[in-house]
Coordinates of C-alpha atoms in Angstrom, one line a residue:
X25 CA -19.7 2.8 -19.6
X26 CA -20.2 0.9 -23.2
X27 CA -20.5 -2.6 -23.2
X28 CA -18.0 -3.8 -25.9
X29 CA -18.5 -6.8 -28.5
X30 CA -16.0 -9.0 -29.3
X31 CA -13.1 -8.3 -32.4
X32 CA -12.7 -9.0 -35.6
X33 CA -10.3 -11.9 -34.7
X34 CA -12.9 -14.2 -34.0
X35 CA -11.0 -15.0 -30.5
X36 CA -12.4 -12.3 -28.7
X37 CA -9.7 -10.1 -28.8
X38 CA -10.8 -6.1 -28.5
X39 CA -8.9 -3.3 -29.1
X40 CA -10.1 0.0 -27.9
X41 CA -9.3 3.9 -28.2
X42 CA -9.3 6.1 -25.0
X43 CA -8.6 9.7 -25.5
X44 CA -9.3 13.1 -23.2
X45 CA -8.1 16.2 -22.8
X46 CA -6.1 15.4 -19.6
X47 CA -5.7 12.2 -17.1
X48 CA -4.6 11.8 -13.5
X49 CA -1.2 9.8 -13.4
X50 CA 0.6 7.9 -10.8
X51 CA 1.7 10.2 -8.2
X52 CA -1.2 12.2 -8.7
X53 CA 1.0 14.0 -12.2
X54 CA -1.4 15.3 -14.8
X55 CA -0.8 14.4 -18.3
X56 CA -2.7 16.2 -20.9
X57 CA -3.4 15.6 -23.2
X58 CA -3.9 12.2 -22.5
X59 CA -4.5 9.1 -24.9
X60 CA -4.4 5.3 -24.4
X61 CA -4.8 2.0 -26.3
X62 CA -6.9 -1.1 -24.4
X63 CA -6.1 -4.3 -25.8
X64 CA -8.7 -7.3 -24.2
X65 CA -9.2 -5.4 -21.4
X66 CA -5.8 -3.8 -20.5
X67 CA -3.9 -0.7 -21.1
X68 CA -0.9 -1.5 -23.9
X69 CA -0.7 2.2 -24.5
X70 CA -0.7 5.0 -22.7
X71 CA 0.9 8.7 -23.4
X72 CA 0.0 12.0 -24.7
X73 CA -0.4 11.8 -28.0
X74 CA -1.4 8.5 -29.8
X75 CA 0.6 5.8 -31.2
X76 CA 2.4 5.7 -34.7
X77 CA 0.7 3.5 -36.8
X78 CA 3.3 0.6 -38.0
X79 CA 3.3 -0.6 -41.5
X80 CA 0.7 -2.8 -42.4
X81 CA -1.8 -2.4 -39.2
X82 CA -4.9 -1.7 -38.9
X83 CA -6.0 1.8 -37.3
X84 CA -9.1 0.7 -36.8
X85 CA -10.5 0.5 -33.1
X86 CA -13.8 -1.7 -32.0
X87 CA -14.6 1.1 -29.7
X88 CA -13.4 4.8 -28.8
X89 CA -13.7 6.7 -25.7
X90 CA -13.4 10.7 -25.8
X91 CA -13.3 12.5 -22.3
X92 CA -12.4 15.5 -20.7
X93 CA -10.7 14.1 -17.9
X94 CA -9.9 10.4 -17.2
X95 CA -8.9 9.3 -13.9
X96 CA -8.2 5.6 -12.6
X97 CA -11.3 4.1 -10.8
X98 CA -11.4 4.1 -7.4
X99 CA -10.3 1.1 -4.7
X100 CA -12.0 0.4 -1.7
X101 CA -10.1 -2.0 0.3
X102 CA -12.5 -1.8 3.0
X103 CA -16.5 -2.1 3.0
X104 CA -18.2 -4.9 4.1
X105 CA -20.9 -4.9 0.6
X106 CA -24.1 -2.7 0.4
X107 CA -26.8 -5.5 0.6
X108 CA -27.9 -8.8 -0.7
X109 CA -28.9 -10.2 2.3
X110 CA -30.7 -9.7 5.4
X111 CA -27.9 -10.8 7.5
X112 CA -24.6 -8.7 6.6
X113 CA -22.5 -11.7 7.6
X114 CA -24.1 -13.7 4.1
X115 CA -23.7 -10.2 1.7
X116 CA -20.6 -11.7 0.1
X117 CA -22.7 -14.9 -1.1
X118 CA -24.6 -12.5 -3.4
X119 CA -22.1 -10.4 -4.5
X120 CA -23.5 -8.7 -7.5
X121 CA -25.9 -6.9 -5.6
X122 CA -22.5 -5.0 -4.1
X123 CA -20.7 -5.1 -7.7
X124 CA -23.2 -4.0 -9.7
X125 CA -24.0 -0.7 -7.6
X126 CA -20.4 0.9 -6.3
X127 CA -19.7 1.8 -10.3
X128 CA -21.9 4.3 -10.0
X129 CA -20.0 5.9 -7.1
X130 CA -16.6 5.4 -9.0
X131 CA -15.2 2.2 -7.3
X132 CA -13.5 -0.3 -9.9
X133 CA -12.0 -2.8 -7.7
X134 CA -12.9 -4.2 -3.3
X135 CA -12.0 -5.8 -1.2
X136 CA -14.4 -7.7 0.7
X137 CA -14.5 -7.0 3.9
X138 CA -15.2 -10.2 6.1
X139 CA -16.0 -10.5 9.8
X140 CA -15.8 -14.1 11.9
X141 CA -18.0 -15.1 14.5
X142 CA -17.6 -17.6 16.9
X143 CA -18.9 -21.6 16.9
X144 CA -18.7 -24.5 14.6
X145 CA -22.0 -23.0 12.7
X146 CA -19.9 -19.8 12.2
X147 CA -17.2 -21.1 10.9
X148 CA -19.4 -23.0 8.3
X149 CA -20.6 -19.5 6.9
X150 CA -17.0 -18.2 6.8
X151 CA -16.2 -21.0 4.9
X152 CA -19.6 -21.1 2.6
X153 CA -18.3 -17.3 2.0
X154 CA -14.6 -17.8 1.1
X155 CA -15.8 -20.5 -1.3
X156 CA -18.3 -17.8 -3.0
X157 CA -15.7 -15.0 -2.7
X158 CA -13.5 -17.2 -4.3
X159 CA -15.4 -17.7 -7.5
X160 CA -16.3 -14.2 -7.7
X161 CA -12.5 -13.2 -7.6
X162 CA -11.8 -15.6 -10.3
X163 CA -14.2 -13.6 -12.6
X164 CA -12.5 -10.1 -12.4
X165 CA -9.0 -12.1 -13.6
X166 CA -10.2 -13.0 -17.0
X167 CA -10.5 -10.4 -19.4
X168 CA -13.8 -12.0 -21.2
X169 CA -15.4 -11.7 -17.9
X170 CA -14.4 -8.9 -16.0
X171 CA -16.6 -6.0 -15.3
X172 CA -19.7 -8.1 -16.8
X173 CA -20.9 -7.7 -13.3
X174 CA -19.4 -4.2 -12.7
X175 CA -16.9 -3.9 -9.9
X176 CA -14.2 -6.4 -9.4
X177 CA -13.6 -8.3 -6.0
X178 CA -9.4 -8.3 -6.2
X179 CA -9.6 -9.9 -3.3
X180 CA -10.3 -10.2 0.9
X181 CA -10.0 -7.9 4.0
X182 CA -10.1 -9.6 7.0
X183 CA -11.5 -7.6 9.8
X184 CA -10.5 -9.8 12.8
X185 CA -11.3 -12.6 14.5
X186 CA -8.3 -11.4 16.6
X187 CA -9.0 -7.9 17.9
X188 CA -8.6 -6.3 21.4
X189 CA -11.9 -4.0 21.2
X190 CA -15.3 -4.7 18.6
X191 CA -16.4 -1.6 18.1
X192 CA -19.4 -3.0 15.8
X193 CA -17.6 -6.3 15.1
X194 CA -19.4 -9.6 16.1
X195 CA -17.4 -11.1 18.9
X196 CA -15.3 -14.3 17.6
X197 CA -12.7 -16.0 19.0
X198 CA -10.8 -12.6 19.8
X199 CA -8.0 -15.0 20.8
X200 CA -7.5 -17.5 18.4
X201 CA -4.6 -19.9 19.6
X202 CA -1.6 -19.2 16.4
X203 CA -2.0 -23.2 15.3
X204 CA -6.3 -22.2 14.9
X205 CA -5.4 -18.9 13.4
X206 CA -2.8 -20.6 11.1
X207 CA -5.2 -22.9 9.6
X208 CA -7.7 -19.8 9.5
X209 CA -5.4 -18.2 7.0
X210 CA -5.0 -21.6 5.1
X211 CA -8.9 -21.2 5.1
X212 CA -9.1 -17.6 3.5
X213 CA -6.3 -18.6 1.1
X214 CA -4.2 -16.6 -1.0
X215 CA -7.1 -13.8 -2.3
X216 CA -6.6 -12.7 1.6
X217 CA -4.7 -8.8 0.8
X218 CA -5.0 -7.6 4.5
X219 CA -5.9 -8.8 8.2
X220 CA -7.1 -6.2 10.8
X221 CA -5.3 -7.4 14.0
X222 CA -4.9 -6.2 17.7
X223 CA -1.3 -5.3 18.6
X224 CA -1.6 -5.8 22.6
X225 CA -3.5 -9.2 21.6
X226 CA -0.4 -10.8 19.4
X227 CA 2.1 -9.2 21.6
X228 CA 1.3 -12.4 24.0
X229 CA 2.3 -14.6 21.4
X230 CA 5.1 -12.4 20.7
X231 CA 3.3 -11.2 17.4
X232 CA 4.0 -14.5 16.4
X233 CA 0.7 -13.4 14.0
X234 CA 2.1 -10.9 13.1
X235 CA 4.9 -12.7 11.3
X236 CA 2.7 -15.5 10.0
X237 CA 0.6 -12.8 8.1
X238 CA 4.0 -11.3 7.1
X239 CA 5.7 -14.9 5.6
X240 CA 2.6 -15.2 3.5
X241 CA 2.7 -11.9 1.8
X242 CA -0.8 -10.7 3.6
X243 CA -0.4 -6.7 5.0
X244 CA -1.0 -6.9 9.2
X245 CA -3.2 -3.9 9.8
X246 CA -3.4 -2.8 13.2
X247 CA -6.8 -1.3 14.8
X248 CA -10.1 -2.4 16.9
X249 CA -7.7 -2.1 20.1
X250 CA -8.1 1.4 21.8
X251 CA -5.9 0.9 25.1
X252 CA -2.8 -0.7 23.6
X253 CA 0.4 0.3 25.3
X254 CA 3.1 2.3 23.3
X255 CA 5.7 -0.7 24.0
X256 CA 2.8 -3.5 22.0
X257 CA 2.3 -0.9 19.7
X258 CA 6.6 -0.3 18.9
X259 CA 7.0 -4.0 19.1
X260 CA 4.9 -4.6 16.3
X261 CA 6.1 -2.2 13.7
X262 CA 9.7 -3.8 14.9
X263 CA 8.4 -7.2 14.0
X264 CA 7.5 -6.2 10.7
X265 CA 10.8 -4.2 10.4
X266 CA 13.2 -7.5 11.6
X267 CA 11.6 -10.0 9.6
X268 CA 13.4 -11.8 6.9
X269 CA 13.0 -11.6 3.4
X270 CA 10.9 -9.0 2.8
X271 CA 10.9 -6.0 0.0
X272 CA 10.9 -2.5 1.5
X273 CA 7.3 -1.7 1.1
X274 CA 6.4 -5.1 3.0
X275 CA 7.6 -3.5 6.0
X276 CA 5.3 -0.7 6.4
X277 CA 1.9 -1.9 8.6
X278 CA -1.4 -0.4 7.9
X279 CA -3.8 1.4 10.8
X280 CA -7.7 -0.1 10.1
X281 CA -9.8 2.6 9.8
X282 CA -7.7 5.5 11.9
X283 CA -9.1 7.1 14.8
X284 CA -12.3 4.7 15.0
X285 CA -12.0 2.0 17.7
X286 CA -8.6 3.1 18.7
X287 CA -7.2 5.9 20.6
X288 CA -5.8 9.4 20.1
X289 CA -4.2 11.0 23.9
X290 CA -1.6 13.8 24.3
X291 CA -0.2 11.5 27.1
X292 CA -1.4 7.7 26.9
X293 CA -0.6 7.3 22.9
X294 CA -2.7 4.5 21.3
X295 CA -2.7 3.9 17.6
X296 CA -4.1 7.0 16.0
X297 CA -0.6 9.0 17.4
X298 CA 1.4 6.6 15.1
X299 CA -1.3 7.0 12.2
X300 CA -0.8 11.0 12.0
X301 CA 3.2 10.8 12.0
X302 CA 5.2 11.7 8.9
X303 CA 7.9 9.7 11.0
X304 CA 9.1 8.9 13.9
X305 CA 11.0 11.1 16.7
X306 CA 14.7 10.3 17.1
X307 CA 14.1 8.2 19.8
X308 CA 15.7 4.5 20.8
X309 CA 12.7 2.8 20.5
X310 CA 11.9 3.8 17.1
X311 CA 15.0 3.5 15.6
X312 CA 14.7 1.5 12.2
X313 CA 11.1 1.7 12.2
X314 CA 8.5 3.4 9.5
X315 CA 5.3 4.9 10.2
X316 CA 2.3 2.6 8.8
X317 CA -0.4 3.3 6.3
X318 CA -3.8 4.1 7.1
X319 CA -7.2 4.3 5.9
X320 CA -9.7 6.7 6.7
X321 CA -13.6 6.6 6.2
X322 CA -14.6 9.4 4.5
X323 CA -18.0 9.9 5.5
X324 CA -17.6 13.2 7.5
X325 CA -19.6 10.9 10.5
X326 CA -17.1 8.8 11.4
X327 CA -14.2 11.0 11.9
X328 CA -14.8 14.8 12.4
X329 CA -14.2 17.4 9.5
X330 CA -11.5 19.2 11.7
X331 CA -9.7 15.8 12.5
X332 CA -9.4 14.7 8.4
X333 CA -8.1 18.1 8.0
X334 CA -5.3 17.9 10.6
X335 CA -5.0 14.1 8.9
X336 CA -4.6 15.6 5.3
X337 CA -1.9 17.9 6.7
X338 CA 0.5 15.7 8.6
X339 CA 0.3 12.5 5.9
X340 CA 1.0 12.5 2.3
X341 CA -1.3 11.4 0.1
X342 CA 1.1 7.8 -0.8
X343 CA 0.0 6.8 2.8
X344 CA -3.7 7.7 3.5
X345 CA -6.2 5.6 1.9
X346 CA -9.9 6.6 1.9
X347 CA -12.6 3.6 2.3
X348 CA -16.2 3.2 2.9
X349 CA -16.4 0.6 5.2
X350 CA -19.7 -0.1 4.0
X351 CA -22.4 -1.8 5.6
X352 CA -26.0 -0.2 3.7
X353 CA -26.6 0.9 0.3
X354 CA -26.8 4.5 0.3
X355 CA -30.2 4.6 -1.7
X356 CA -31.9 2.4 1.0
X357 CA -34.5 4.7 3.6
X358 CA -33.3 6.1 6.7
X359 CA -34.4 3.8 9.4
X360 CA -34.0 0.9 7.2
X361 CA -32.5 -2.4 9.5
X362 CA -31.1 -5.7 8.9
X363 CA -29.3 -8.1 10.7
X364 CA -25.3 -8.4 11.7
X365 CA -24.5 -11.4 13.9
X366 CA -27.5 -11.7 15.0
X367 CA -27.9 -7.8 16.0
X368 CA -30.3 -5.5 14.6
X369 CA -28.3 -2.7 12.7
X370 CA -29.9 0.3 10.8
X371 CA -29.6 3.4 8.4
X372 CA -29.8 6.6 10.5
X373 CA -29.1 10.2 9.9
X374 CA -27.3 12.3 12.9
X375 CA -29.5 14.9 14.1
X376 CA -27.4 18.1 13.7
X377 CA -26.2 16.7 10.1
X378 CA -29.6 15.7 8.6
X379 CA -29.6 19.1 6.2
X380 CA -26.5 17.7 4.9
X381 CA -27.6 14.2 3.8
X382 CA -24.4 12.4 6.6
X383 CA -25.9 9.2 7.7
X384 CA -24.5 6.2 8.9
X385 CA -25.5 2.5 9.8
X386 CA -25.6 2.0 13.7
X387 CA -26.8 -0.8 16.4
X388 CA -30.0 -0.3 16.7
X389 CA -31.0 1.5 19.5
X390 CA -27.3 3.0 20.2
X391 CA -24.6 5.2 18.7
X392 CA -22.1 2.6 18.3
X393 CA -21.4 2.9 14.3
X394 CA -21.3 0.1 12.8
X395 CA -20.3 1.3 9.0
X396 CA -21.1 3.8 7.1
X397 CA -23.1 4.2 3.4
X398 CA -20.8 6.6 1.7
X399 CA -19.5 6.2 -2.1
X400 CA -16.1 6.9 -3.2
X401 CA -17.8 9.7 -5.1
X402 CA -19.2 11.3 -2.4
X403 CA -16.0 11.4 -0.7
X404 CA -13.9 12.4 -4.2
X405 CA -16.2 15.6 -3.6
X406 CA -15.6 16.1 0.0
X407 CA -12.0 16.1 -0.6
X408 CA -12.4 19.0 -3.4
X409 CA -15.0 20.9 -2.2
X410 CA -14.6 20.9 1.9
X411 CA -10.6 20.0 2.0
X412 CA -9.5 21.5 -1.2
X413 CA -7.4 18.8 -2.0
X414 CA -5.9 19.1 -5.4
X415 CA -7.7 17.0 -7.9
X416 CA -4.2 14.7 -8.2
X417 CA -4.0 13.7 -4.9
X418 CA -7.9 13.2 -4.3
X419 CA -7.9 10.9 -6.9
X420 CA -4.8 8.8 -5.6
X421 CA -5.9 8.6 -2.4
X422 CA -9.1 6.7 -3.6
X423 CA -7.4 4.9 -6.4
X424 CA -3.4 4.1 -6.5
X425 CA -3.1 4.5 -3.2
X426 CA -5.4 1.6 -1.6
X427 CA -4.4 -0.1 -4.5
X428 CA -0.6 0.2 -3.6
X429 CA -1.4 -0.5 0.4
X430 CA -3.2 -3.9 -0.9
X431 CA -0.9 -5.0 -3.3
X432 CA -2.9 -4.7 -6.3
X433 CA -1.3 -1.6 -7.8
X434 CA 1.7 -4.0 -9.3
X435 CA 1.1 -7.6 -10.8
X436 CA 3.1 -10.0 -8.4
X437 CA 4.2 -13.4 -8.6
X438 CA 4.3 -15.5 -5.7
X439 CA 7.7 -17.1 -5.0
X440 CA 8.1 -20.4 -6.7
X441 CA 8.9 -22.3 -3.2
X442 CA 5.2 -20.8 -1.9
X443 CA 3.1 -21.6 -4.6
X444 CA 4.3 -25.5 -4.4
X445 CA 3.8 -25.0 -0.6
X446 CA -0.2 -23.7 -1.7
X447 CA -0.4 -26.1 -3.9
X448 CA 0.5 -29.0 -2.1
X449 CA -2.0 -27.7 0.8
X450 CA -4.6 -27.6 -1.8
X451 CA -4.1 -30.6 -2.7
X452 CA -4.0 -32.5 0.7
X453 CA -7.1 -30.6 1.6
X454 CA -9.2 -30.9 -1.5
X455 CA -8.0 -33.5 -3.5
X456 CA -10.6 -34.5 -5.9
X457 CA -11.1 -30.3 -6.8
X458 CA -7.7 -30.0 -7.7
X459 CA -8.1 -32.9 -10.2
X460 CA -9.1 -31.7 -13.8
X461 CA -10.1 -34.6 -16.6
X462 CA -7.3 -36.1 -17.3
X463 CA -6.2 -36.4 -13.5
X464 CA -3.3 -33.9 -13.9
X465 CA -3.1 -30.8 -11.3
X466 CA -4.2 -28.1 -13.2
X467 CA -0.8 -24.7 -13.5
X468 CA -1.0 -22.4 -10.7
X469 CA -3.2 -19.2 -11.4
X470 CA -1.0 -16.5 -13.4
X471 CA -0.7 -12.8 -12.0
X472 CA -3.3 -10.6 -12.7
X473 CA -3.0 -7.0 -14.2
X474 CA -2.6 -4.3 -11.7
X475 CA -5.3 -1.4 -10.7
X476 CA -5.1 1.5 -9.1
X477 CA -3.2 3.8 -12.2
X478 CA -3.6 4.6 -15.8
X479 CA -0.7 2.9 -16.7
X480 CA 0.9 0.3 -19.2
X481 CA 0.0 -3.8 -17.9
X482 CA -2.7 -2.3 -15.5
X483 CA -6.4 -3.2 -16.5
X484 CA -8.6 -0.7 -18.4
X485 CA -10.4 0.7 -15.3
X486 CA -11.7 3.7 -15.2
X487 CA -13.6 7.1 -15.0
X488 CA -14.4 10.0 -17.3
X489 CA -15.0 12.8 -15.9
X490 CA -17.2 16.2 -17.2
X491 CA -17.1 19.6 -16.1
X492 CA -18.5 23.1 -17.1
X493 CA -16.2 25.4 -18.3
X494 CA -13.2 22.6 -18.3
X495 CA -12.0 24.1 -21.9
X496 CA -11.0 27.2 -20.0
X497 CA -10.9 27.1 -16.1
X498 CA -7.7 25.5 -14.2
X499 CA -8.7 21.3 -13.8
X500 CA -8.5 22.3 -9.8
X501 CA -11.4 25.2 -9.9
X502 CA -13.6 22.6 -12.2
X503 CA -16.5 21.0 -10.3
X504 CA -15.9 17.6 -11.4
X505 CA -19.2 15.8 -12.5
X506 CA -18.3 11.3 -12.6
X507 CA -19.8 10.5 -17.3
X508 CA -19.0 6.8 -16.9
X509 CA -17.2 4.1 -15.3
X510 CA -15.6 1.8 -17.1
X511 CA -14.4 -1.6 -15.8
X512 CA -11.8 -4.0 -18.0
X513 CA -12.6 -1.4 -20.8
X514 CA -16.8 -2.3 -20.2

């Protein structure tokens, strides 16, 4: 993308044309042709021919984008950064190194994925990381600072502490009494989108979790637990479904990365046989219950070819999110280690898949996967070229999608009763932060613009994309080529 200047208003305020031939809209509609008007950063405009000028305004634009096919950039609500450290626990206190690389495979807009490992000098680091995540975050919400530093942290994943099976997770304290995981969550704060939990874990407590996550707006998503029982598993979702004064969409649970570190049986159901159903069976104990979200790595290593197929073909595209779960930067050599907990992890290519390029990071000296070091990109082109997946849908499940499962895809403001709640925390926690100059508590932190579509109020992120023969070919049979990514109209 163009880095853009400031206006003529002497306040910074920037106006910018965006035109193509067509765009991908929500639902995965195609407009075309397609133009839009980005005002500091954000879409004011957006329809298929461009605006009537009013009397007396000026026509003229600081900058102008022309494309043959615009699409919104891509979420990943899962990946846990690319480098910036040797340790992958300390990647999120050097940020930029992940932000200013995932543009170039299409990604906008993360969340950071963060692990917890156990001990008082642990828990320092978590803390040493919120604290860095938090200023980061911060950046992506002003419009004379976002995408300075390329992609946009929206916000935090966390994968754990309490999980029933790691997987390639550093073991924490896997069962976290509710009071310690309570003040956990008062530790991540409200930039916390979704926690990764184990169902057979909370059912103990009688997902008493569960709830908490629920009451402060965070989505539960259930994985790392491969023998949960059906009953854990149905008592869950019926959690989310019973409690109190929630909006529709906050009743539907998410699945962590489906069919990794969880269980698929004809017989002995785990949580990859709720992940593939449209809905439930007529049966009592489902009654009143939805079937969650889920996410999917898309890096043809963690879950078979044949198995994202049969995924594709039982779930519509509004429900499956694709994700990295990153660990490596893909431009790193194979063989290529660092540290995560303490563990040696590396970059490694599968044997049989070598000719195709299909790697993925693993504990060293075993085949436990430990992420991968796919791009969105790479997986926008999977989706067309092995799944034929419609160019709509591919792009929605990589973009409004994720954005929708996180909460990002709509601006929304916290209820008046919990930001006094927040802010009365901060302030018994962190008094002399909270205080600006003249000793008055600074106004709680507006909504931010949402991501995830080319629409009206959402920010100005996204990517042109070039094809041969796109003047006269169907946009499906195009072999889509990613121009420029542009982030807060940079």
């Amino acid at each position: 993308g163009m880095d853009v200047g400031e206006g003529e208003g002497g306040g910074g305020f920037n106006r910018g044309l965006v035109r193509a031939a067509a765009a991908v809209m929500p639902g995965g509609h195609i407009l075309a042709p397609f133009c839009a008007v980005v005002c500091d950063g954000v879409f004011t405009y957006v329809a298929d021919q461009q605006p009537p000028l009013e009397p007396g305004c000026d026509e003229r634009y600081d900058w102008t984008v022309d494309a043959e096919l615009i699409v919104p950039g891509f979420v990943d609500i899962h990946t846990h950064g690319l480098g910036g450290a040797s340790e992958v626990l300390e990647y999120w206190m050097s940020p930029e190194y992940t932000t200013t690389r995932v543009p170039a495979g299409g990604t906008t807009s993360l969340l950071a994925s963060v692990t917890f490992g156990a001990g008082a000098e642990a828990e320092a680091l978590t803390d040493r990381v919120v604290c860095a995540l938090q200023d980061t975050i911060s950046v992506g919400r002003s419009s004379e600072t976002r995408g300075t530093t390329g992609a946009v942290i929206a916000g935090i994943h966390a994968e754990g502490p309490v999980v029933a099976d790691l997987g390639g997770l550093v073991k924490g304290d896997n069962e976290m009494e509710v009071a310690d995981f309570n003040k956990l969550l008062d530790t991540l704060g409200p930039d916390l989108r979704v926690m990764t939990i184990g169902p057979s874990i909370d059912a103990r407590a009688g997902y008493a979790r569960i709830r908490a996550l629920l009451k402060r707006g965070v989505v539960p998503a259930l994985g790392h637990d491969k023998h949960v029982n059906e009953k854990d598993m149905a008592g869950a979702l019926r959690a989310a479904a019973e409690e109190d004064g929630l909006r529709p969409d906050q009743r539907r649970l998410h699945l962590t990365h489906i069919f990794n570190v969880q269980m698929f049986h004809h017989r002995d159901v785990g949580l990859a046989n709720i992940g593939v159903l449209p809905q439930f069976p007529a049966l009592p104990e489902y009654t009143g219950l939805v079937t969650p979200t889920v996410e999917v790595v898309g890096d043809l290593m963690h879950v078979h070819p044949l198995v994202l197929q049969m995924l594709l073909a039982t779930r519509r595209p509004e429900h499956i999110a694709f994700i990295t779960d990153a660990l490596m930067d893909p431009c790193v050599a194979c063989g290529t280690s660092v540290t995560y907990g303490g563990r040696a992890v590396e970059l490694g290519h599968e044997p049989s898949k070598a000719e195709d390029s299909r790697s993925f990071v693993a504990l060293k000296g075993t085949t436990t996967m430990a992420g991968s070091c796919v791009l969105q990109w790479d997986t926008f082109q999977s989706l067309r070229r092995l799944f034929r997946v419609p160019v709509g849908q591919a792009v929605m499940m990589l973009s409004e999608t994720p954005a929708r499962i996180a909460g990002l895809y709509t601006p929304h403001q916290e209820p008046a009763q919990q930001q006094q709640q927040q802010q009365q925390q901060q302030q018994q926690q962190h008094p002399p932060a909270r205080q600006s100059d003249t000793g008055a508590t600074p106004p709680p932190r507006r909504p931010c613009a949402g991501v995830g579509g080319l629409v009206v109020g959402h920010w100005a992120d996204f990517l042109c994309l070039t094809a041969p023969h796109s003047t006269t070919h169907p946009l499906d049979e195009c072999d889509w080529h990613l121009a420029h990514t542009y982030v807060g109209g940079r």
